[in-house]
Coordinates of C-alpha atoms and ligand atoms in Angstrom, one line a residue:
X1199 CA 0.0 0.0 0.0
X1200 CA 1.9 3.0 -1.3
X1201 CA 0.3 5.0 -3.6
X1202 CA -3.5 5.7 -3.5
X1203 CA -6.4 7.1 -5.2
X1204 CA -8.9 8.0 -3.1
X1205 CA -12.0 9.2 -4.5
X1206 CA -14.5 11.4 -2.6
X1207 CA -11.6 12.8 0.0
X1208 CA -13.0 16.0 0.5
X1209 CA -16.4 14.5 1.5
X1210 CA -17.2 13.4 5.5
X1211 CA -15.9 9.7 5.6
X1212 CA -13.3 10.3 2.9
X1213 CA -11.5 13.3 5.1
X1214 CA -11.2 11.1 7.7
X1215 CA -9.8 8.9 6.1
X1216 CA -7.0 10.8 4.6
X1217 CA -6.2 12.0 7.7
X1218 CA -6.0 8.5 9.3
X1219 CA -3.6 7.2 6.5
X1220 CA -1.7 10.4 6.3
X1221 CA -1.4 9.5 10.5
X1222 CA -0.8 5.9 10.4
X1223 CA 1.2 5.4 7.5
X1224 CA 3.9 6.9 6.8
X1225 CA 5.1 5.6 3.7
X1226 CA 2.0 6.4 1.7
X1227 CA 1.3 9.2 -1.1
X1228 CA -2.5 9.9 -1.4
X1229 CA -3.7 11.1 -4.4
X1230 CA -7.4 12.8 -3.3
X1231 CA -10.1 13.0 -6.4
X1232 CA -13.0 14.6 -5.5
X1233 CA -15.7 16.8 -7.5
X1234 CA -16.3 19.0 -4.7
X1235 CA -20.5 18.9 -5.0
X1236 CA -22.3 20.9 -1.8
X1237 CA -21.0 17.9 0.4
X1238 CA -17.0 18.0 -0.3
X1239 CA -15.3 21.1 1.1
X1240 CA -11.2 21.9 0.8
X1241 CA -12.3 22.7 4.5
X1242 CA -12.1 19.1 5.6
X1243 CA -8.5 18.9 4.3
X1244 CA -6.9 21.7 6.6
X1245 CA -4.4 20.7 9.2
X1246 CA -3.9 17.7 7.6
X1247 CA -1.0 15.3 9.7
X1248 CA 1.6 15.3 6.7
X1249 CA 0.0 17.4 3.4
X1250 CA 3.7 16.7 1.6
X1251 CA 1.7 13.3 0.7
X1252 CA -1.3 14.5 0.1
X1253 CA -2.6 15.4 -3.6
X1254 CA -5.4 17.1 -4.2
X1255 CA -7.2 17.0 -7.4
X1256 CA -10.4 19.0 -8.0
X1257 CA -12.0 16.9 -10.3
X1258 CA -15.2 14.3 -11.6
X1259 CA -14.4 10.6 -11.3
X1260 CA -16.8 10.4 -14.3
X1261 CA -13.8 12.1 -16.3
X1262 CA -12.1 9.4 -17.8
X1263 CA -9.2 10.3 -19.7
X1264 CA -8.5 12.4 -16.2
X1265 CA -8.9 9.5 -13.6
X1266 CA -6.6 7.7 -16.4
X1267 CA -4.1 10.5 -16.6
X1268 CA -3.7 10.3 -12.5
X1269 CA -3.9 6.3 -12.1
X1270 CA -0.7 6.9 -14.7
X1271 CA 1.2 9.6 -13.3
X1272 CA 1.0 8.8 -9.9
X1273 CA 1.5 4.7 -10.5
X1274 CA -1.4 4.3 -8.7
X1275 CA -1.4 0.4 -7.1
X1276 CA -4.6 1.2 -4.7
X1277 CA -7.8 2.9 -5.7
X1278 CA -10.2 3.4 -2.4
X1279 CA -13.4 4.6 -4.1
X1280 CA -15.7 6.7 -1.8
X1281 CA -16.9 9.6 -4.3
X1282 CA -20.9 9.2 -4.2
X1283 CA -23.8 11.0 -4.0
X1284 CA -25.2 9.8 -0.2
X1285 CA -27.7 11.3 0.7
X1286 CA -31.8 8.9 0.5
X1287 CA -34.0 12.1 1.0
X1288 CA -32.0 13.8 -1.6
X1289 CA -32.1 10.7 -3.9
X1290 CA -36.2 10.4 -3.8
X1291 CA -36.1 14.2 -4.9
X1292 CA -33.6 13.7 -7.3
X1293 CA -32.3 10.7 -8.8
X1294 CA -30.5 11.8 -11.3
X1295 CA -27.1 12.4 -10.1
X1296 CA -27.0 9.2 -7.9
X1297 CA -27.1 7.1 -11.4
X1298 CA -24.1 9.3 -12.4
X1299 CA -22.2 9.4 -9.6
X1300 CA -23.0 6.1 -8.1
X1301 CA -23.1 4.0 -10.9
X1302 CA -21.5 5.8 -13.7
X1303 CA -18.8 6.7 -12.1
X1304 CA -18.0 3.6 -10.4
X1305 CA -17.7 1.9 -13.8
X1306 CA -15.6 4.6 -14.9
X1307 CA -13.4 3.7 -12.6
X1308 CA -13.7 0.3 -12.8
X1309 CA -12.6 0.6 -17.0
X1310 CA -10.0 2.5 -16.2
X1311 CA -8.2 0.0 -13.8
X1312 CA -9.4 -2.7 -15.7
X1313 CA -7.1 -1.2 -18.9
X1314 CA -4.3 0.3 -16.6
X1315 CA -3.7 -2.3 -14.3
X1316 CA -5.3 -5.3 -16.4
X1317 CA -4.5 -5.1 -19.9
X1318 CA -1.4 -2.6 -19.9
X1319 CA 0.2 -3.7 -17.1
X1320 CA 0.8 -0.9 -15.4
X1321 CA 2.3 -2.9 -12.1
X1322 CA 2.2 -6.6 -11.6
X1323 CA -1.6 -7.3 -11.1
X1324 CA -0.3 -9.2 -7.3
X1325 CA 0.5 -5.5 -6.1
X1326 CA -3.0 -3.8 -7.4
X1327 CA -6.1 -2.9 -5.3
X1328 CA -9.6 -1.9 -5.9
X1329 CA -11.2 -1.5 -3.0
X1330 CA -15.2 -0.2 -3.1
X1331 CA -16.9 1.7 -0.1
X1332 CA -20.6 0.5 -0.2
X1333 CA -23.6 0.5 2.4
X1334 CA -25.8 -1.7 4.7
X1335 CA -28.7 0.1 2.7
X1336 CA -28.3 -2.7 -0.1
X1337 CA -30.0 -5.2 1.6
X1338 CA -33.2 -3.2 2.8
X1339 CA -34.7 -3.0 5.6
X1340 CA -34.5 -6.7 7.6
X1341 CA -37.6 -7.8 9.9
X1342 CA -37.5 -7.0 13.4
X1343 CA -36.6 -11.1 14.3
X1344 CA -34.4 -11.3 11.5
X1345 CA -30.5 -11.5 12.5
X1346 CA -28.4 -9.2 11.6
X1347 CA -27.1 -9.1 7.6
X1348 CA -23.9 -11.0 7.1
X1349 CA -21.9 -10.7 4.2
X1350 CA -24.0 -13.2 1.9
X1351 CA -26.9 -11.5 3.0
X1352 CA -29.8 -11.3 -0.2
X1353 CA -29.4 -7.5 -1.8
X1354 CA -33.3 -5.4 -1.4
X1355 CA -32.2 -2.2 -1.7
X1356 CA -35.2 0.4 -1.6
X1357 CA -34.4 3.7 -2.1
X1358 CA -32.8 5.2 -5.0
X1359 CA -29.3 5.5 -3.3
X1360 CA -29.6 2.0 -2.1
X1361 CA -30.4 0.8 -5.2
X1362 CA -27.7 2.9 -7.0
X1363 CA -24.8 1.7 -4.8
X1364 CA -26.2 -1.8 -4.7
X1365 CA -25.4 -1.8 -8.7
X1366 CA -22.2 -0.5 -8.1
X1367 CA -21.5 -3.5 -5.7
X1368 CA -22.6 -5.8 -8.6
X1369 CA -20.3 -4.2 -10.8
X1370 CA -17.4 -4.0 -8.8
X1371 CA -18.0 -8.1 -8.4
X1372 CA -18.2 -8.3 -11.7
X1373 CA -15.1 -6.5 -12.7
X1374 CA -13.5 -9.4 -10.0
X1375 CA -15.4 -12.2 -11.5
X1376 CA -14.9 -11.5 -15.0
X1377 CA -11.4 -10.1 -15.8
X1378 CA -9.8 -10.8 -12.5
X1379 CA -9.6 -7.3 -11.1
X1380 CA -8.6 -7.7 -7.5
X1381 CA -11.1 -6.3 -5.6
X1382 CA -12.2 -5.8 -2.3
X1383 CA -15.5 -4.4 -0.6
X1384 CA -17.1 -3.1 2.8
X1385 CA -20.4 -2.0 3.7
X1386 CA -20.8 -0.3 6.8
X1387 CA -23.4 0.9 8.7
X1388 CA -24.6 5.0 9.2
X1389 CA -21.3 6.3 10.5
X1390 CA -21.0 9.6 12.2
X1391 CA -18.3 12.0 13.7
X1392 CA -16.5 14.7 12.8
X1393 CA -17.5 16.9 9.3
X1394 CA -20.6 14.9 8.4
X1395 CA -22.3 17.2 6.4
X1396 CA -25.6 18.3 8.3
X1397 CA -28.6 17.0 6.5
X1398 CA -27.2 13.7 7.8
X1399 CA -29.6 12.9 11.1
X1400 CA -26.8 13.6 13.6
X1401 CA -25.1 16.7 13.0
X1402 CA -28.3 17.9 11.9
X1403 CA -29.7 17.6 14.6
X1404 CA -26.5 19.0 16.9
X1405 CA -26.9 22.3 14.6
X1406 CA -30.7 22.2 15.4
X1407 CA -30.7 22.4 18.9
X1408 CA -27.9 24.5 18.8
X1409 CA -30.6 27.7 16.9
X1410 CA -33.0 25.9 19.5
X1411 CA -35.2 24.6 16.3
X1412 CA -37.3 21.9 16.2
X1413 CA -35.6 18.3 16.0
X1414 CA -37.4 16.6 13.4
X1415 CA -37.9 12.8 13.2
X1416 CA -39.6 11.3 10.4
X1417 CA -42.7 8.9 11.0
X1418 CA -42.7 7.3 14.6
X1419 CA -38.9 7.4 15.2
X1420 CA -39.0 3.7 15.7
X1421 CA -36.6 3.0 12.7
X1422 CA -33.5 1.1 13.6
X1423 CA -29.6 2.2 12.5
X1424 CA -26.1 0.3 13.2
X1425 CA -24.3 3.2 14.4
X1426 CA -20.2 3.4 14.0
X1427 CA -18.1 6.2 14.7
X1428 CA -16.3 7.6 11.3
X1429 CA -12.5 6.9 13.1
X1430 CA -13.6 3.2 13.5
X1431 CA -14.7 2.7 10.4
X1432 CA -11.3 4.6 8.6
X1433 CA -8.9 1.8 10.7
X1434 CA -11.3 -1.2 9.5
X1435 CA -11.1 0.4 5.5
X1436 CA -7.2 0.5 6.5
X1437 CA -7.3 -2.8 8.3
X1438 CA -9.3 -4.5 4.5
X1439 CA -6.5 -3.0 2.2
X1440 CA -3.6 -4.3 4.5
X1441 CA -5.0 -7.8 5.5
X1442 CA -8.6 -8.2 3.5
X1443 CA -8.7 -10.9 1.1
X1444 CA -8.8 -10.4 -2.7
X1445 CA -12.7 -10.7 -3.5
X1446 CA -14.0 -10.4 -0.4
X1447 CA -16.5 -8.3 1.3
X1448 CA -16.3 -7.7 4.8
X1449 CA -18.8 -5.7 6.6
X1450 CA -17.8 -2.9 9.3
X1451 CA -20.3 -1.7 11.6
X1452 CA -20.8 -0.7 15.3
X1453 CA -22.3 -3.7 16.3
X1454 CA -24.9 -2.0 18.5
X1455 CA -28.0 -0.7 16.7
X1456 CA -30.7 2.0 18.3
X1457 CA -33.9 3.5 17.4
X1458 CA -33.5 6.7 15.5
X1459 CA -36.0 8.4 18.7
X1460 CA -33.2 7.2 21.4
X1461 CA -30.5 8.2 19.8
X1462 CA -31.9 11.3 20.2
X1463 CA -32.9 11.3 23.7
X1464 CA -29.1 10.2 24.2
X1465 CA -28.1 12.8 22.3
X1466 CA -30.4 15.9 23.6
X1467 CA -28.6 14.7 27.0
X1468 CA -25.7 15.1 26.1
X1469 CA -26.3 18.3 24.9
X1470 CA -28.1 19.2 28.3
X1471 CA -25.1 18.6 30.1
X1472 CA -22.6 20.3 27.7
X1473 CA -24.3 23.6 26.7
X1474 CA -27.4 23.6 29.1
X1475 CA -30.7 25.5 27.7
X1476 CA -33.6 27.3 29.6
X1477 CA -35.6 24.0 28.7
X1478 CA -34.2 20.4 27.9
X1479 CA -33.3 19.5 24.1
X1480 CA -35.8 16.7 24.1
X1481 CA -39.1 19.3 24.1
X1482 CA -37.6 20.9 20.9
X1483 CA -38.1 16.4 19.7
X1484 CA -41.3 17.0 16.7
X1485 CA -42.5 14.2 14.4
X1486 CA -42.6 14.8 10.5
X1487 CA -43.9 13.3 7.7
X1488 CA -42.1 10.0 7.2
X1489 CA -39.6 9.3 4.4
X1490 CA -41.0 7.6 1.4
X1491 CA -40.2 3.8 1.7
X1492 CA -38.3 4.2 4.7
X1493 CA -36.3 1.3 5.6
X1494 CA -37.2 -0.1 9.2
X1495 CA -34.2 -1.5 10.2
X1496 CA -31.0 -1.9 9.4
X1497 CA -27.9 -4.5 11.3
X1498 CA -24.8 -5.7 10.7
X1499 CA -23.4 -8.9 11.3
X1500 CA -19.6 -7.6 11.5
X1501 CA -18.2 -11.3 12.7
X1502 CA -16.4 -12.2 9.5
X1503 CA -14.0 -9.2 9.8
X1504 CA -13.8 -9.4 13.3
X1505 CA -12.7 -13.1 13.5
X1506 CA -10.8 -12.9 9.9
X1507 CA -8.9 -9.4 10.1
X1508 CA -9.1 -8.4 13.7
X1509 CA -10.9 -5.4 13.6
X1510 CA -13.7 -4.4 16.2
X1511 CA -15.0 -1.1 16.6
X1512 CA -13.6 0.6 19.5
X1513 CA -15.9 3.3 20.1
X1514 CA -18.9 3.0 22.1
X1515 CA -22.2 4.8 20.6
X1516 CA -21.9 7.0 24.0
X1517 CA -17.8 7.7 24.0
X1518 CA -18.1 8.6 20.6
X1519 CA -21.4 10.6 20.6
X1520 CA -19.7 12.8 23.0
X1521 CA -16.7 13.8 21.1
X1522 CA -18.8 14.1 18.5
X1523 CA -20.9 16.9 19.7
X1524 CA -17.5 18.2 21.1
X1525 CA -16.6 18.8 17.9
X1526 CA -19.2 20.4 16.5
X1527 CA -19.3 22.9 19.4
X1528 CA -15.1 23.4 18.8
X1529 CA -15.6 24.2 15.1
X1530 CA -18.1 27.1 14.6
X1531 CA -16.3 28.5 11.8
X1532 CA -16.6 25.2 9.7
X1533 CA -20.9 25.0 10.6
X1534 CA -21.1 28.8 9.2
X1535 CA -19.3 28.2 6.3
X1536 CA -22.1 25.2 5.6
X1537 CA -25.1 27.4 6.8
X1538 CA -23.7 29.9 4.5
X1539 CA -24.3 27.9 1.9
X1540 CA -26.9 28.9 -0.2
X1541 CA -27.6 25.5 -1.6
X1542 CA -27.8 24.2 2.2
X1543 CA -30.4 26.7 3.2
X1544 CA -33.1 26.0 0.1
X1545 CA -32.2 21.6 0.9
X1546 CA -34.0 22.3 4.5
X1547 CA -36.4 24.6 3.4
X1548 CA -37.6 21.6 0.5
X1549 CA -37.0 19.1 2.6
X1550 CA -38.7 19.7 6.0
X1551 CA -41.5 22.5 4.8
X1552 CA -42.6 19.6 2.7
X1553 CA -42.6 17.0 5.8
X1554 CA -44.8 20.4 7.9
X1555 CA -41.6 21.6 10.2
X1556 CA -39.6 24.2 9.6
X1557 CA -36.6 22.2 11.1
Ligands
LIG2408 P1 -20.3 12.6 1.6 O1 -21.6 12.9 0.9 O2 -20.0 13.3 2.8 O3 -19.1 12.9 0.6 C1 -19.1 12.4 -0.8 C2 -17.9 13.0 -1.5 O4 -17.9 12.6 -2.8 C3 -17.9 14.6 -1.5 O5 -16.7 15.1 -1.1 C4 -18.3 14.9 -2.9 O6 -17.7 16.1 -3.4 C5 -17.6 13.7 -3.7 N1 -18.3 13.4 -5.0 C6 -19.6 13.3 -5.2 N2 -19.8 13.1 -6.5 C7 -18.5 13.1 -7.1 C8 -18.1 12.8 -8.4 N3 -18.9 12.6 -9.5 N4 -16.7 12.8 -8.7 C9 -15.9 13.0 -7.6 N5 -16.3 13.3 -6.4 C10 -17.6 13.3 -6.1 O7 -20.3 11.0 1.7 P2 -19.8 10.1 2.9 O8 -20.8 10.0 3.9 O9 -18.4 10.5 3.3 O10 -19.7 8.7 2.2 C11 -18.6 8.2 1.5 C12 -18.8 6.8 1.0 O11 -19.2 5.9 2.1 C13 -20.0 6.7 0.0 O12 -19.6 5.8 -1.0 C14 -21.1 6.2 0.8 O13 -22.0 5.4 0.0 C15 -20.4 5.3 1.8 N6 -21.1 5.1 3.1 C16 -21.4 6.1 3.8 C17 -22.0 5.9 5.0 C18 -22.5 7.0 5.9 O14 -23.1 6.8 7.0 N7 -22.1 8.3 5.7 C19 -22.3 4.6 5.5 C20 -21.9 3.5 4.7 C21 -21.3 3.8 3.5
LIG2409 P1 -29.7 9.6 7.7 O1 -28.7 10.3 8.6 O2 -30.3 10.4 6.5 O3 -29.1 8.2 7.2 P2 -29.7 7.0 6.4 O4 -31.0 7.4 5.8 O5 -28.7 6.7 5.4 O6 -29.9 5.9 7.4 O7 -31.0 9.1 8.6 C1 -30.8 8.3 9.7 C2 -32.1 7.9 10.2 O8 -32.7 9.1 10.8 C3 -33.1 7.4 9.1 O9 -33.9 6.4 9.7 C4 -33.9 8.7 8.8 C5 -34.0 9.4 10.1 N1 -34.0 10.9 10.0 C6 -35.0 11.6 10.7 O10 -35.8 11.0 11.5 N2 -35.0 12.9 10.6 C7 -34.2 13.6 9.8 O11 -34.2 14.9 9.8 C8 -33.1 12.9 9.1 C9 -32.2 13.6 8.2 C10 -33.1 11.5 9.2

């Protein structure tokens, strides 16, 4: 592992990442591609541990003769492919970019390290890695009884995100299966943490209570997430590409999952403590208009790559939680730049006047 391409490094798990290999590896050169769309922000990359090995490239991974160019210039021998569009409520509103993005560009991608690495040669095909960041939202929502998905799990994906990573997945097996591209894959569960853009339901709802608006959960707020802290999920990526098995998937997640409602009741605690109000957080809690197809419940079985590569989360939903909301309230600079946004502003207005909450 010396010389990456990682797509979508300017987004929320992809910063992370960069800054964990840039941390924990210190004989890396990382080559960041990213489009910079309302969710990927040059912001993310300040104060990175060691920018000598960092590259940034502003740029579309749909651009083929420019991913080309880099996976050539830079002898590229490991391509970790974040770059998507992520978010479901913006996907039922508009689909359009997530076949692009999502699918498009993943077999973009795909071509171009099939030719480079494949067919010209580029490095000996034992030193090359293609390794695809996918979702638990592939396989739909599980019944309440059902144990948690494991890697073989049936795909059901529902929404138009789901359904546009869940073809990338197929395609990234086919690529394996087909021309011998050595692949690997992951799909984790909702991770949160530091620089998660806020339309996401945590930091949207930090940034919420913060103006003292109302906190909005859609339906009953009885759907269940897997919930794993973004630093835990950058060492199990990192933990894949050094000991992960050509053609495998492995599945990272937090192994503890939580009703969307008591998550927030954790979290309007913590926020009770940290930067007490007049009232409690929990009275600003107001039920919206549920999410079209919303998936009910979501788990991980993450036993394969904890008894395979040794990886377990090490964060606890409450340890991590906390630092979380720590962060947000250290880096006001970074949530004006977002609320600045004019983009940002017309999202919540569409999204929650429609759902009757101004949230
Ligand atoms: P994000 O929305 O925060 O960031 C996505 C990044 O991709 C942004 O920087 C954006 O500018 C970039 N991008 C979008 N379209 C692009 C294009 N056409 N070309 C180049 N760059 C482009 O996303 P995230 O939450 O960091 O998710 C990263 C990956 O992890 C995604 O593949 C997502 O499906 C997967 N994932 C996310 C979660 C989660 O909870 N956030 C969970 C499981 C898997
Ligand atoms: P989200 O963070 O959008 O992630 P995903 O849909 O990928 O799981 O949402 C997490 C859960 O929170 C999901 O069940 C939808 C719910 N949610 C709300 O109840 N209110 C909100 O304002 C948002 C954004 C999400």
């Amino acid at each position: 592992m010396k010389r990456l391409l990682v797509t979508g490094g300017a987004g929320f798990i992809g910063s992370n990442f960069v800054r964990h290999l840039l941390a924990s590896d210190p004989d890396i050169l990382v080559v960041n591609l990213d489009a910079l769309t309302y969710a990927g922000s040059p912001a993310n990359l300040e104060d990175l541990p060691d920018p000598s090995r960092h590259v940034f490239v502003h740029g579309d991974i749909t651009d083929r003769p420019l991913v080309d160019g880099l996976l050539r210039r830079h002898t590229i021998d490991t391509i970790v492919h974040l770059a998507a569009e992520t978010h479901v409520d913006r996907s039922i509103v508009g689909p359009a970019e997530f076949v692009r993005t999502n699918i498009e560009g993943t077999f973009i991608l795909l071509e171009v390290a099939r030719k480079a690495w494949l067919e010209d040669k580029l490095l000996p095909v034992g030193e090359v890695r293609f390794h695809h960041v996918s979702t638990d939202e592939v396989y739909g929502a599980l019944d309440p009884a059902e144990p948690a998905a494991d890697e073989e799990h049936a795909y059901r994906p529902t929404s138009p995100y789901a359904a546009s990573k869940a073809a990338s997945d197929h395609l990234v097996r086919a690529y394996a299966r087909t021309y011998g591209l050595p692949v690997t894959l992951s799909n984790c569960s909702n991770n949160y943490g530091p620089r998660q853009f806020p339309e996401k339901l945590i930091p949207l709802m930090i940034l919420n209570a913060l103006e003292g608006k109302p906190l909005p959960v859609y339906g009953d707020g009885r759907q269940i997430r897997d919930w794993v802290h973004v630093d835990d999920h950058c060492e199990g990526l990192r933990t894949i590409l050094r000991r992960g098995r050509p053609g495998e998937t492995y599945h990272v997640g937090g192994g503890v999952q939580v009703a969307n409602l008591d998550l927030l009741h954790s979290l309007c605690g913590l926020l009770d403590l940290r930067r007490p109000s007049t009232r409690p957080y929990a009275e600003l809690i107001a039920f919206v208009a549920d999410r079209p197809g919303h998936d009910r419940r979501y788990a991980l079985d993450i036993g394969k790559i904890e008894r395979e590569l040794d990886w377990q989360p090490r964060e606890t939903l409450d340890t991590g939680l906390a630092k979380t909301v720590d962060w947000y309230f250290d880096h006001p600079a970074w949530i004006e730049a977002i609320r600045a946004q004019p983009g940002y502003r017309a999202w919540l207005e569409r999204n929650y006047a429609a759902r009757g909450s101004n949230g």
